[in-house]
Short mmCIF file of C-alpha atoms in Angstrom, two decimals:
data_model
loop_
_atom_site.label_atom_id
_atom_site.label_comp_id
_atom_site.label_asym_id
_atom_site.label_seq_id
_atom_site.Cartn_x
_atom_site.Cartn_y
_atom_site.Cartn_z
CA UNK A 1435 0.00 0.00 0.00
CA UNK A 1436 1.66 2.72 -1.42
CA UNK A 1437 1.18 6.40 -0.78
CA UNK A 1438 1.46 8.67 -4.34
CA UNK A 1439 1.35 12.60 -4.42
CA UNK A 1440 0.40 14.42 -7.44
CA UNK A 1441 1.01 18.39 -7.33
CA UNK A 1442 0.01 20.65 -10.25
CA UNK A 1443 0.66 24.53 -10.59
CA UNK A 1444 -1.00 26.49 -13.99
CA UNK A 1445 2.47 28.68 -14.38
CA UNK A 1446 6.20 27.80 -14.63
CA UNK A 1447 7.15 31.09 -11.93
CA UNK A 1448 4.92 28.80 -9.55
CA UNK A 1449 6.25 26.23 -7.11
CA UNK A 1450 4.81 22.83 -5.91
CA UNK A 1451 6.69 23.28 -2.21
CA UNK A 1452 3.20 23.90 -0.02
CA UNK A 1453 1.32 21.33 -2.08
CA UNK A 1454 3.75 18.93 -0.62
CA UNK A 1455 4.20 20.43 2.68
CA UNK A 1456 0.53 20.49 3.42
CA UNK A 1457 0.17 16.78 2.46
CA UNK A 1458 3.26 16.22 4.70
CA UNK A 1459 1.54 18.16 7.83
CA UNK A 1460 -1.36 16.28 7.24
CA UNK A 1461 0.51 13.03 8.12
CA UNK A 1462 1.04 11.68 4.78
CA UNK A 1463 4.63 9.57 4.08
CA UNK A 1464 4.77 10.33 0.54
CA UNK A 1465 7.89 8.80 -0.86
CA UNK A 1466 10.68 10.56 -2.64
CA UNK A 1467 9.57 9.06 -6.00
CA UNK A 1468 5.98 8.66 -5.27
CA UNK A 1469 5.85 12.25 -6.02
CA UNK A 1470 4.49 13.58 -9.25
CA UNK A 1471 4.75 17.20 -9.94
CA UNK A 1472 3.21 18.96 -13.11
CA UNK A 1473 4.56 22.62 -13.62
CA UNK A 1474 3.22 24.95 -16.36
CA UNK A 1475 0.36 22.40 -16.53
CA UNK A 1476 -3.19 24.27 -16.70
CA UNK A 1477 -6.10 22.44 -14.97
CA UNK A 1478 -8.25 22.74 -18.03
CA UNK A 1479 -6.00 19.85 -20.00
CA UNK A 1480 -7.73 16.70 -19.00
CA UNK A 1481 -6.24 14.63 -16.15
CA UNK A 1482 -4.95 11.44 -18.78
CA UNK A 1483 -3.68 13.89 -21.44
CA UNK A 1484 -0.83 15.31 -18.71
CA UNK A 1485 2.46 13.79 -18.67
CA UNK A 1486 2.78 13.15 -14.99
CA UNK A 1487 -0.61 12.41 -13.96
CA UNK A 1488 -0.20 9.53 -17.39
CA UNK A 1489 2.87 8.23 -15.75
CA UNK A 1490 1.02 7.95 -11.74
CA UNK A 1491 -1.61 6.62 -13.39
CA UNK A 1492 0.24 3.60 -15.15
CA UNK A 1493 2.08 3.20 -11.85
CA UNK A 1494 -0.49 3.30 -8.64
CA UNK A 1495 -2.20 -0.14 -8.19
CA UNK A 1496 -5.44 -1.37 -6.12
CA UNK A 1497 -4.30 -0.46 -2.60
CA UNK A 1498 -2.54 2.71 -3.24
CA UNK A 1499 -3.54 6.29 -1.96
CA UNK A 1500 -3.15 8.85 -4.38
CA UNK A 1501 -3.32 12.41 -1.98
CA UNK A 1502 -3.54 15.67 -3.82
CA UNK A 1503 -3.81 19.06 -1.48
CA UNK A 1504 -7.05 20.12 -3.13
CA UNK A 1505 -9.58 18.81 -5.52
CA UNK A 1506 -8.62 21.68 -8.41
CA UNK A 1507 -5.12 20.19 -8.31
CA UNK A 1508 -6.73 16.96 -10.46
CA UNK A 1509 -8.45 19.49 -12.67
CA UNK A 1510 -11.13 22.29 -14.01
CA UNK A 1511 -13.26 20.60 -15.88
CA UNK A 1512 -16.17 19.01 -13.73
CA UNK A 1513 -16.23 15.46 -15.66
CA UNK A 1514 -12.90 15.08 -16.12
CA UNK A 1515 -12.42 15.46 -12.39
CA UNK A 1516 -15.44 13.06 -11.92
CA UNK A 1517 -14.07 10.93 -14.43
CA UNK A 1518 -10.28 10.65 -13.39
CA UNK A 1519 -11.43 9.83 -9.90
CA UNK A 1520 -14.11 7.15 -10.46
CA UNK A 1521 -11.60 5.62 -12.80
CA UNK A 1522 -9.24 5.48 -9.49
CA UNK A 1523 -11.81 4.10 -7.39
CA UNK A 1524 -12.32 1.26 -9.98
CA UNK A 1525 -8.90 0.08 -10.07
CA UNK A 1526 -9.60 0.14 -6.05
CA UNK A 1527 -7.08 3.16 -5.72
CA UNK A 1528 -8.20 5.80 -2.86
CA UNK A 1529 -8.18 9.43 -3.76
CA UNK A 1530 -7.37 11.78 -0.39
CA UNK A 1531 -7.89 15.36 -0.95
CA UNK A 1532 -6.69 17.80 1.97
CA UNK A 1533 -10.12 18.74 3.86
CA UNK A 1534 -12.01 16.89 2.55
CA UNK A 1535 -11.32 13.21 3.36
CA UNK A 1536 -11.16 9.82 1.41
CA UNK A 1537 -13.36 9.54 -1.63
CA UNK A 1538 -14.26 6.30 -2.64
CA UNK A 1539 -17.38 4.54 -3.73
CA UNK A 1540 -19.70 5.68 -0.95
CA UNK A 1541 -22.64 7.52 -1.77
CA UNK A 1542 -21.57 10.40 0.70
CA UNK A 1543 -18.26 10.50 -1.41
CA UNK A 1544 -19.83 10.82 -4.41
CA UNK A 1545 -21.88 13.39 -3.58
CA UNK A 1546 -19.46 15.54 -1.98
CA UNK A 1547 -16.89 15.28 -5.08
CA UNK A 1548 -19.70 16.21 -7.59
CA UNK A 1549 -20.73 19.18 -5.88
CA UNK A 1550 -17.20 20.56 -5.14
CA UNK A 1551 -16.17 19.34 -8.82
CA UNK A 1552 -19.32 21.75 -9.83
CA UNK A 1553 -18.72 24.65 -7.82
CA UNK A 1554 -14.96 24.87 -8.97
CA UNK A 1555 -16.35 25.09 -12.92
CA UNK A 1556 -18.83 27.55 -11.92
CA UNK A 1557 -15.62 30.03 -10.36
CA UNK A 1558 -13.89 29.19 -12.98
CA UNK A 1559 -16.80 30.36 -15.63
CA UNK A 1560 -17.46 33.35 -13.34
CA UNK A 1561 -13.88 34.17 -13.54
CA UNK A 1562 -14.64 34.41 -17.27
CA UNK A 1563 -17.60 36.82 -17.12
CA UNK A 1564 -16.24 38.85 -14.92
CA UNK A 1565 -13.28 39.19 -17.52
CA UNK A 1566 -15.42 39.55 -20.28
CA UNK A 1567 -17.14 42.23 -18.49
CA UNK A 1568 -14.16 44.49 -17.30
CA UNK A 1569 -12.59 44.30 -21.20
CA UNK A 1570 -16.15 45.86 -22.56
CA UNK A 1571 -15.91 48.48 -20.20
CA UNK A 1572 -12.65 49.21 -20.98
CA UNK A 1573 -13.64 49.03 -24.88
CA UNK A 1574 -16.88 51.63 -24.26
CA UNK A 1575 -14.17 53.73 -22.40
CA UNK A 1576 -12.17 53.88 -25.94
CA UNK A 1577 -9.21 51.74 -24.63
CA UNK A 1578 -7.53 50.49 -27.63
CA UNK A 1579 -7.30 46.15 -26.58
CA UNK A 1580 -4.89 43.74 -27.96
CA UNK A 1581 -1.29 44.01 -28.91
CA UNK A 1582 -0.20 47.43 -29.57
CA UNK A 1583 0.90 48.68 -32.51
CA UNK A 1584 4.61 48.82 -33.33
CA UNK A 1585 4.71 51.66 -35.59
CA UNK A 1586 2.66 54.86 -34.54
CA UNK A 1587 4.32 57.55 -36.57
CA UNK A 1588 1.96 60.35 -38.21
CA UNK A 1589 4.80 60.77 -40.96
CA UNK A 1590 5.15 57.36 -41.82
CA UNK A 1591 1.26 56.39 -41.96
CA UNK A 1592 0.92 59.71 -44.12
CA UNK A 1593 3.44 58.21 -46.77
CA UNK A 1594 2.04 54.92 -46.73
CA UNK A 1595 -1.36 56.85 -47.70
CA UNK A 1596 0.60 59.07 -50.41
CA UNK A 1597 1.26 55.26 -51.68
CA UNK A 1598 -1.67 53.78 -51.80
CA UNK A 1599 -3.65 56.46 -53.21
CA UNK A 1600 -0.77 56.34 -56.04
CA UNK A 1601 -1.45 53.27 -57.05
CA UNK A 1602 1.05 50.91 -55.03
CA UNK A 1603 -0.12 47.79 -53.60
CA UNK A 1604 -0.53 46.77 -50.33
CA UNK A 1605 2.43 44.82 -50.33
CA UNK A 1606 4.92 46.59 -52.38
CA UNK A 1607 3.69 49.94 -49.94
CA UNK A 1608 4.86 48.06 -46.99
CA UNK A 1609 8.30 47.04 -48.23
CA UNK A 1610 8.96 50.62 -49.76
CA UNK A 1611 7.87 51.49 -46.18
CA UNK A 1612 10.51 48.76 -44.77
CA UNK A 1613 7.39 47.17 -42.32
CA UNK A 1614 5.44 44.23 -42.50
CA UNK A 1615 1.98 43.93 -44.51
CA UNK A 1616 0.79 43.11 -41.37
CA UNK A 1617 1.52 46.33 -39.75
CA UNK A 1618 0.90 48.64 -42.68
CA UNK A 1619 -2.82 47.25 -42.44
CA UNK A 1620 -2.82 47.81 -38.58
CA UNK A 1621 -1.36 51.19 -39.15
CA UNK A 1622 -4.30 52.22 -42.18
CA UNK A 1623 -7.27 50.70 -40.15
#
């Protein structure tokens, strides 16, 4: 009966170090290579399609304990979550999540993981609006969104024009101009 840690941050600048030490505090012997640690890895890429949760997965046997510090650590996505862990129970694997307990094949267990699984997608989607809804305000204020331009020179946009109303195309316009076609149409919107 081994014990197996998985740990998962979204960014590389993040670190795994109080995933582990809160499973440690908790009073779980994780060993030194029973340890698998995504970084980089967002929790929106299903649970089988990540490298280290593949490898734990072909690993951990009937008996093991996989313990993760918090349910969004296995994912985002409400049935992948649902589906990663009732595929654990089946190979008679128990899934410990900090807080919350054992889940297994109970009824109570069951329960309890759908409706955390649920309420993690529905932050996640609010997350979203909310996003959504500061970027239109910022559009109705007149902030210009999305990459900036490179080139914002009166002078050169007012040759380009001298160009193109003379005839030149698109293309040769922006390599007498020495910029990409690209920017040129940026530059004439």
């Amino acid at each position: 009966m081994a014990i197996f840690a998985y740990l998962r941050v979204s960014t590389q600048d993040q670190t795994t170090e109080q995933q582990l030490y809160a499973i440690e505090q908790a009073g779980h012997a994780v060993g030194e290579r029973l340890v698998y640690t995504e970084h980089g890895v967002s929790g929106k890429i299903p649970a089988m399609q990540r490298e280290q949760f593949k490898q734990l997965s072909t690993q951990i046997t009937s008996g093991d304990s996989l313990v993760v510090a918090k349910l969004d650590r296995l994912g985002r996505d409400t049935m992948d979550v649902i589906a990663t862990i009732e595929a654990l129970i089946a190979r008679g694997v128990s899934v410990v999540v900090l807080g919350l307990g054992v889940l297994d094949s109970s009824p109570t267990s069951r329960l309890t993981l759908t409706m955390l699984a649920a309420i993690s997608q529905f932050e996640r989607e609010l997350i979203g609006e909310r996003t959504k809804a500061a970027l239109a305000i910022k559009k109705a204020n007149g902030v210009q969104l999305g990459r900036p331009m490179k080139i914002n020179n009166a002078d050169l946009k007012a040759s380009a024009q001298a160009l193109l109303d003379g005839g030149t195309s698109w293309r040769k316009a922006a390599t007498d101009l020495n910029i990409s076609l690209s920017t040129l149409q940026r530059m004439m919107k």
